[in-house]
mmCIF file of C-alpha atoms in Angstrom:
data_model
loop_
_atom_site.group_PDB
_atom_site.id
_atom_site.type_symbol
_atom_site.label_atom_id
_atom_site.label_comp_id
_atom_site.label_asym_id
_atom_site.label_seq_id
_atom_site.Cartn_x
_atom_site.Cartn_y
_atom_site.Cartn_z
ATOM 1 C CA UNK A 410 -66.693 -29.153 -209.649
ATOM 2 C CA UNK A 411 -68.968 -26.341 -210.972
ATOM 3 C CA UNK A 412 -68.391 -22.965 -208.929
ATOM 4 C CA UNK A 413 -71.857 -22.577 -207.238
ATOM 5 C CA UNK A 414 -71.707 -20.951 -203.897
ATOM 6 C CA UNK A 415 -75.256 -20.649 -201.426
ATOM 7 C CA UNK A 416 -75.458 -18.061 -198.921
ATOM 8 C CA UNK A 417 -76.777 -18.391 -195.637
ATOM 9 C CA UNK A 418 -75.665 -22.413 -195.441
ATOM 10 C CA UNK A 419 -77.720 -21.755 -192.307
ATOM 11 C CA UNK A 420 -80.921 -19.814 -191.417
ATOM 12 C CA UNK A 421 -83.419 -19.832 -188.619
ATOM 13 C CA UNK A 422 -86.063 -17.825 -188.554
ATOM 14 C CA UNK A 423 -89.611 -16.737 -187.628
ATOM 15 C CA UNK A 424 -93.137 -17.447 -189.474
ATOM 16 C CA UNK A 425 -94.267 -14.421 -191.027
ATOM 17 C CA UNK A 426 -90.839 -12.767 -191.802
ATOM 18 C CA UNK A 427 -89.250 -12.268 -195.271
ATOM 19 C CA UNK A 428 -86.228 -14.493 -196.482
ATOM 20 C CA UNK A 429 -84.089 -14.373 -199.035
ATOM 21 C CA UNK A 430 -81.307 -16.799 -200.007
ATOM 22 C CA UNK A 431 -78.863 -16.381 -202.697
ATOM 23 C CA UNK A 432 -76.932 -18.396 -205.249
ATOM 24 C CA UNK A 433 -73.865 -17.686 -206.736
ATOM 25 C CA UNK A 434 -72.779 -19.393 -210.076
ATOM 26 C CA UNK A 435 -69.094 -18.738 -211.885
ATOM 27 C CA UNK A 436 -69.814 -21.100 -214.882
ATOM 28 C CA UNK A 437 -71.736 -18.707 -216.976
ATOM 29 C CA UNK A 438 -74.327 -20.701 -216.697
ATOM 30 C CA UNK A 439 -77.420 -19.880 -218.950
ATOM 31 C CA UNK A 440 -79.757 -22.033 -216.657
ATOM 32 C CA UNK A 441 -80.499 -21.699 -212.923
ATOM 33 C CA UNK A 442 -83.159 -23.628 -210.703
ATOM 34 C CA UNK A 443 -84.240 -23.456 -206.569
ATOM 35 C CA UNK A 444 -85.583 -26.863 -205.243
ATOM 36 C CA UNK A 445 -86.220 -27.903 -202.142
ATOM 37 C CA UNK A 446 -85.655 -31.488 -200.547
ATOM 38 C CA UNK A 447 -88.047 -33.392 -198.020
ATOM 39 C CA UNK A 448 -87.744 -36.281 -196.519
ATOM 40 C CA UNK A 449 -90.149 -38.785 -198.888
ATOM 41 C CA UNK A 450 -90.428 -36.196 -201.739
ATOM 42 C CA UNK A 451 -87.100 -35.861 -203.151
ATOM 43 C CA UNK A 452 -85.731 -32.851 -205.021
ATOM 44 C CA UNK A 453 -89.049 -30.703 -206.141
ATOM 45 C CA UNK A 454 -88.335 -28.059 -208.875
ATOM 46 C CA UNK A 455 -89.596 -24.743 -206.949
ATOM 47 C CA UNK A 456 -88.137 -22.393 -209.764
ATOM 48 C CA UNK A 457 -86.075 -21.847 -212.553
ATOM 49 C CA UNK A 458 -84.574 -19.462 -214.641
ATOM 50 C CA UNK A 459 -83.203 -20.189 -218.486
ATOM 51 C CA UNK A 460 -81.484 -16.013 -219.107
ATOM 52 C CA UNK A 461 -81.195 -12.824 -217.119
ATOM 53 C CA UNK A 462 -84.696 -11.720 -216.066
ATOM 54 C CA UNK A 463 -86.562 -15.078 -217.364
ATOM 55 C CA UNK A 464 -87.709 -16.993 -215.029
ATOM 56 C CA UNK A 465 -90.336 -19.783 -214.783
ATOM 57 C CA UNK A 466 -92.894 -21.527 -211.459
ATOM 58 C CA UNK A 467 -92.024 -25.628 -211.236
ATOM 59 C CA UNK A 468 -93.995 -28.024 -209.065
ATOM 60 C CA UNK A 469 -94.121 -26.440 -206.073
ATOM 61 C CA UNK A 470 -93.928 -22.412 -206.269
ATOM 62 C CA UNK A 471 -96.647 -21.331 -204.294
ATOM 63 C CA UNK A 472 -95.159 -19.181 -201.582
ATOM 64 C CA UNK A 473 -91.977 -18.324 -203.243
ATOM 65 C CA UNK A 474 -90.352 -15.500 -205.732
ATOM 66 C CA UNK A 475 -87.093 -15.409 -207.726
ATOM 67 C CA UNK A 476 -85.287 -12.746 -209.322
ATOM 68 C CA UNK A 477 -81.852 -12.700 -211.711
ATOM 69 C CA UNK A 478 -80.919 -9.172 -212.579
ATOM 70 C CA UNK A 479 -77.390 -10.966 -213.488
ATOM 71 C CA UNK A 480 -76.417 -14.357 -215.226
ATOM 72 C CA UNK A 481 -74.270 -15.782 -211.860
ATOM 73 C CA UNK A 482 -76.772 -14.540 -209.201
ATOM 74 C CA UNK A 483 -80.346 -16.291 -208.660
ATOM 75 C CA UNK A 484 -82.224 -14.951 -205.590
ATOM 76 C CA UNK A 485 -84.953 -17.046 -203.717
ATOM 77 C CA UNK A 486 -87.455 -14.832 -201.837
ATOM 78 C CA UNK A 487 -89.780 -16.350 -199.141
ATOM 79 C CA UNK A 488 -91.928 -13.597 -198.545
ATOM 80 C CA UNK A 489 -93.637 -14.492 -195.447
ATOM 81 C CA UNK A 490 -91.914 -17.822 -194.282
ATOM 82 C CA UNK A 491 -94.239 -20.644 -192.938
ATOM 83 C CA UNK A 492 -92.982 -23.425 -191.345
ATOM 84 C CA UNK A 493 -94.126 -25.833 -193.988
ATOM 85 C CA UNK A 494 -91.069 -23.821 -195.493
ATOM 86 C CA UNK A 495 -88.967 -25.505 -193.522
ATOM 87 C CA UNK A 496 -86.211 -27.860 -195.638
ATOM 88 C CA UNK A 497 -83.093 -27.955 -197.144
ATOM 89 C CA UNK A 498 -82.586 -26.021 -200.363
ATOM 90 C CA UNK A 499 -80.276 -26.597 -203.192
ATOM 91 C CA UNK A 500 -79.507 -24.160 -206.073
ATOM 92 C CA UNK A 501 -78.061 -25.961 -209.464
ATOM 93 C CA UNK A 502 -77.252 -24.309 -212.929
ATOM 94 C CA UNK A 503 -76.432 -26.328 -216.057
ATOM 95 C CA UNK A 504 -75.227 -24.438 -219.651
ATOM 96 C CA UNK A 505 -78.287 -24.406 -221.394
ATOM 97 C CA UNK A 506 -77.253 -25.118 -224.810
ATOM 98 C CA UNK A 507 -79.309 -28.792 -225.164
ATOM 99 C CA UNK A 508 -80.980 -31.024 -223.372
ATOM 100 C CA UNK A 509 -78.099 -33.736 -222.794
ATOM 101 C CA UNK A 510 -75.924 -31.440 -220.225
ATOM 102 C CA UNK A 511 -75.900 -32.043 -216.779
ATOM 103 C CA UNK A 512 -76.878 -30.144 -213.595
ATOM 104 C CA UNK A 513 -74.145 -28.886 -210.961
ATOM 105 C CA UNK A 514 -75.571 -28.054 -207.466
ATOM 106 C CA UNK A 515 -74.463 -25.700 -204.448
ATOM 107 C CA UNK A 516 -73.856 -26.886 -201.242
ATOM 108 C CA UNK A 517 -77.961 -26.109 -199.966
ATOM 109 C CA UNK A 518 -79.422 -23.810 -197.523
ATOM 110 C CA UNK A 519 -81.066 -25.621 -194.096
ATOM 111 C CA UNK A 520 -83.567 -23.387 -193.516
ATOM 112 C CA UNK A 521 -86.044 -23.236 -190.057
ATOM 113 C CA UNK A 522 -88.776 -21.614 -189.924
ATOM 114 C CA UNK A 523 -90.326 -21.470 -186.121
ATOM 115 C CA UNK B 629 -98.618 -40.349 -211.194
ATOM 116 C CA UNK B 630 -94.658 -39.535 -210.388
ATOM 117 C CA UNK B 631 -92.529 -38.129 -213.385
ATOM 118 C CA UNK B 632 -89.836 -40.872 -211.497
ATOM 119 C CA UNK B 633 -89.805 -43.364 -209.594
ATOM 120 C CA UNK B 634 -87.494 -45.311 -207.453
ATOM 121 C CA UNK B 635 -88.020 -47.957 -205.039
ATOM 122 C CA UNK B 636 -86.541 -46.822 -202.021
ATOM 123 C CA UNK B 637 -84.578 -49.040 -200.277
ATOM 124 C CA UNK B 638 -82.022 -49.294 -198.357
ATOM 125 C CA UNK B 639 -79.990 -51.987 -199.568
ATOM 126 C CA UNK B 640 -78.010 -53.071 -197.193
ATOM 127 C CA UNK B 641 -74.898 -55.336 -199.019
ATOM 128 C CA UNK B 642 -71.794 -56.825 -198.077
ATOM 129 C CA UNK B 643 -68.545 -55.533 -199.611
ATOM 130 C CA UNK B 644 -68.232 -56.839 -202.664
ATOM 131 C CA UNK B 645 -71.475 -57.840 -203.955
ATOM 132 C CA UNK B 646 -73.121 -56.683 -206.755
ATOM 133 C CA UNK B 647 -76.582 -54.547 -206.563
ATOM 134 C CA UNK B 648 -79.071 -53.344 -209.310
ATOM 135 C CA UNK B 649 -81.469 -50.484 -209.119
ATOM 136 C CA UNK B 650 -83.558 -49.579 -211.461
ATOM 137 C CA UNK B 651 -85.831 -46.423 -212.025
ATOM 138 C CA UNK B 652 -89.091 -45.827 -214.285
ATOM 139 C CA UNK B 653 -89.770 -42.971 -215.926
ATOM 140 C CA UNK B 654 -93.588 -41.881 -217.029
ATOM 141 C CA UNK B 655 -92.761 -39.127 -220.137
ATOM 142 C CA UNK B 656 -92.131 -41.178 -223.323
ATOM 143 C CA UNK B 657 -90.774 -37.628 -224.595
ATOM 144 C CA UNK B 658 -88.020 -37.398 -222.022
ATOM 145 C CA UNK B 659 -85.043 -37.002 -223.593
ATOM 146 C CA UNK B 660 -81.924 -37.713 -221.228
ATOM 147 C CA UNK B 661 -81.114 -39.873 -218.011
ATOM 148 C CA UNK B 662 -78.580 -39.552 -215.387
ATOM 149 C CA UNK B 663 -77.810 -40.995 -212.441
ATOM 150 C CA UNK B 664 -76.664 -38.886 -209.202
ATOM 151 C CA UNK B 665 -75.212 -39.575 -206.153
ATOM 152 C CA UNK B 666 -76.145 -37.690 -202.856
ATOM 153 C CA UNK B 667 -74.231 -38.097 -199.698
ATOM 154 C CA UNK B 668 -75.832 -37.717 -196.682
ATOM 155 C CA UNK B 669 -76.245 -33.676 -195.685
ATOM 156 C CA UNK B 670 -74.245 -33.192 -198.856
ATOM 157 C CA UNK B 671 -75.606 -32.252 -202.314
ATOM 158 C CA UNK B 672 -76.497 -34.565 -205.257
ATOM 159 C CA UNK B 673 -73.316 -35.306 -207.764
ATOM 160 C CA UNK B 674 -73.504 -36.395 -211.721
ATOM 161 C CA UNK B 675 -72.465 -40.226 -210.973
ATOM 162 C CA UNK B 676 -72.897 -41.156 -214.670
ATOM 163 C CA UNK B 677 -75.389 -40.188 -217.614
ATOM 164 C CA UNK B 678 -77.548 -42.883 -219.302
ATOM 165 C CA UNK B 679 -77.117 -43.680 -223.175
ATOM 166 C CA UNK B 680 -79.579 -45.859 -225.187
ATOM 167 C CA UNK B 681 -76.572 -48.111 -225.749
ATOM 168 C CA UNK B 682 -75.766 -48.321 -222.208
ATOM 169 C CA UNK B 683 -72.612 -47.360 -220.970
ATOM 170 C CA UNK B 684 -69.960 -48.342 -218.063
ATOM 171 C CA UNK B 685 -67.582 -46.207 -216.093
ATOM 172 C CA UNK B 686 -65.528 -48.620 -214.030
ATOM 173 C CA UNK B 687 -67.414 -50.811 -211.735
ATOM 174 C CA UNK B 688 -70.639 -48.496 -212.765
ATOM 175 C CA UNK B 689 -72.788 -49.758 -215.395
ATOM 176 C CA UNK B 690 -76.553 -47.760 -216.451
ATOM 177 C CA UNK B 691 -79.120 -48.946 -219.211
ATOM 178 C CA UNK B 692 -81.796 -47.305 -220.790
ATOM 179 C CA UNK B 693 -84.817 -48.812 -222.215
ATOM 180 C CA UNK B 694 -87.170 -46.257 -223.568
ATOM 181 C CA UNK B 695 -89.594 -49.069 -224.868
ATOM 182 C CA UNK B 696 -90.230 -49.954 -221.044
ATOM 183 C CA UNK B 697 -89.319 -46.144 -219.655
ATOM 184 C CA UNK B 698 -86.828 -47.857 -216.973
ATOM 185 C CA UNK B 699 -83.492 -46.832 -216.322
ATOM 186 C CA UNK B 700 -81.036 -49.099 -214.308
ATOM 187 C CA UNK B 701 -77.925 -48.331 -212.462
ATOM 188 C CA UNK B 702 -75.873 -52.065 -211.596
ATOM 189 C CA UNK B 703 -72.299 -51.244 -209.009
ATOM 190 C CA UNK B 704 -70.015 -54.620 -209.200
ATOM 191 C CA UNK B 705 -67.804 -55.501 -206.287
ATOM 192 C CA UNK B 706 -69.238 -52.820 -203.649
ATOM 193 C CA UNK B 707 -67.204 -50.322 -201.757
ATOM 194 C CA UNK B 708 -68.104 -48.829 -198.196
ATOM 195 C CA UNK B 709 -67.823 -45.794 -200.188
ATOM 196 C CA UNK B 710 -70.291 -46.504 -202.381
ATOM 197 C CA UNK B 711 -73.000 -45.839 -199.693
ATOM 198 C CA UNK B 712 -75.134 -42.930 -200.187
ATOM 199 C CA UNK B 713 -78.303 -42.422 -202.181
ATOM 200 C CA UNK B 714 -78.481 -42.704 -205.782
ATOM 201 C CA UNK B 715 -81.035 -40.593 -207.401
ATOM 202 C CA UNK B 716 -82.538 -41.221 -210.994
ATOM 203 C CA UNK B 717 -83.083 -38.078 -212.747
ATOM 204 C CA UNK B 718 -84.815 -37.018 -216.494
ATOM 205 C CA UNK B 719 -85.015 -34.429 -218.749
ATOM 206 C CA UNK B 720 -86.945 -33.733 -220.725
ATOM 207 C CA UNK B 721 -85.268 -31.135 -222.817
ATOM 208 C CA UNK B 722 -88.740 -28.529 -223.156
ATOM 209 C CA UNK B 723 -87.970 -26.624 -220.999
ATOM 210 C CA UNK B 724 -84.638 -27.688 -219.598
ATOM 211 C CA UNK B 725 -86.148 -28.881 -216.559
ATOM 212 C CA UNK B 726 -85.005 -32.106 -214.379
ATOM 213 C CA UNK B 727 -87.091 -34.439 -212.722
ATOM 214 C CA UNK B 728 -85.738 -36.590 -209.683
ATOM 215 C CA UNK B 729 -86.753 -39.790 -207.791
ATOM 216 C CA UNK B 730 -86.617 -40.211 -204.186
ATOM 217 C CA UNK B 731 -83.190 -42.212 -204.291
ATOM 218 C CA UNK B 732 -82.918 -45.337 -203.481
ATOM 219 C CA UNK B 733 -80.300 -46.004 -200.481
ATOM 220 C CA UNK B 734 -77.614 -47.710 -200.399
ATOM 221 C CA UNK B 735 -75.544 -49.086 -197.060
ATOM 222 C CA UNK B 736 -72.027 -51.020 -197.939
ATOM 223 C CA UNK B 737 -71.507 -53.285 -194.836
ATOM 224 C CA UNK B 738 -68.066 -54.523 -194.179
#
């Protein structure tokens, strides 16, 4: 298995208040995504990066930043948490070098927002 | 209209049967197919990628067929352990970016 850690595995918290979760990626990696998954809606791209400091929206980004200063750490910023924030999140990474390589995902985040 | 989809389920089979799901895909450019596996509270695992020419791994067997954008995924002789949800997923290469169906569930009674 691909070495991708997520920290917190567990977060509650309030609407209104900033938070960020990390992932953690020993691969080398070139490519790094956040989604989100919801019951009925699958795995929705939120975003990704393909390099240090590039970094792209997917289909649902509204609400949500990302930063990667370094190639094994992608951040995921809520800035003001909502409770339609509330879900499971999974970090992945795949190489990056074509288009037939595979995804490896982290464990996910359960996040609550109240 | 979805990038994938997947009927749902669940499929609820005996041990040892045989089951079929299949997947459709709307982007004729997408350019690879995989199938994962995600157990429940867990995260999603490569189960097998899809080749034009189809391909087995053991009692796994997925088919493309780009004319009709479907993918299939067929498991012989069924395993409790094969319960979980199987999710289709594309690529479309631009971009590097994945697209995933809902799953489809599976249940292996004994």
């Amino acid at each position: 298995d691909a070495g991708i850690t997520q920290s917190p595995r567990h977060k509650v918290t309030e609407t209104g208040t900033p938070v960020t979760l990390r992932c953690h990626q020993t691969e080398n990696h070139r490519y790094m995504y956040w989604y989100r998954q919801d019951p009925g809606h699958g795995l929705r791209l939120i975003h990704y990066s393909y390099g240090v400091k590039d970094t792209d929206k997917g289909e649902v980004s509204d609400g949500y930043s990302v930063s990667r200063s370094k190639t094994e750490d992608f951040l995921l910023t809520l800035e003001s948490a909502t409770s339609s924030q509330t879900s499971v999140y999974f970090c992945a990474s795949s190489l990056g070098t074509s288009g037939q390589e595979t995804q490896y995902f982290g464990p996910g985040t359960r996040l609550l927002v109240l | 209209r979805k990038e994938v989809e997947q009927d749902p389920g669940p499929f609820n089979v005996p041990e040892g049967a045989t089951v079929a799901f299949n997947c459709t895909y709307s982007n004729s450019a997408s350019q690879s197919f995989f199938w994962y596996r995600q157990d429940c509270r867990k995260e999603p695992k490569l189960l097998m990628s899809v080749y034009s020419s189809g391909n087995e791994d053991g009692r796994f067997t997925a088919q493309l067929n780009r004319a009709s954008q479907y993918i299939s995924l067929l498991i012989r002789d069924s395993k409790l352990s094969d319960s979980a949800t199987y999710l289709c997923v594309v690529n479309r290469a631009t971009g590097n970016q994945f697209y995933f169906g809902t799953g489809t569930s599976l249940t292996v009674i004994p």
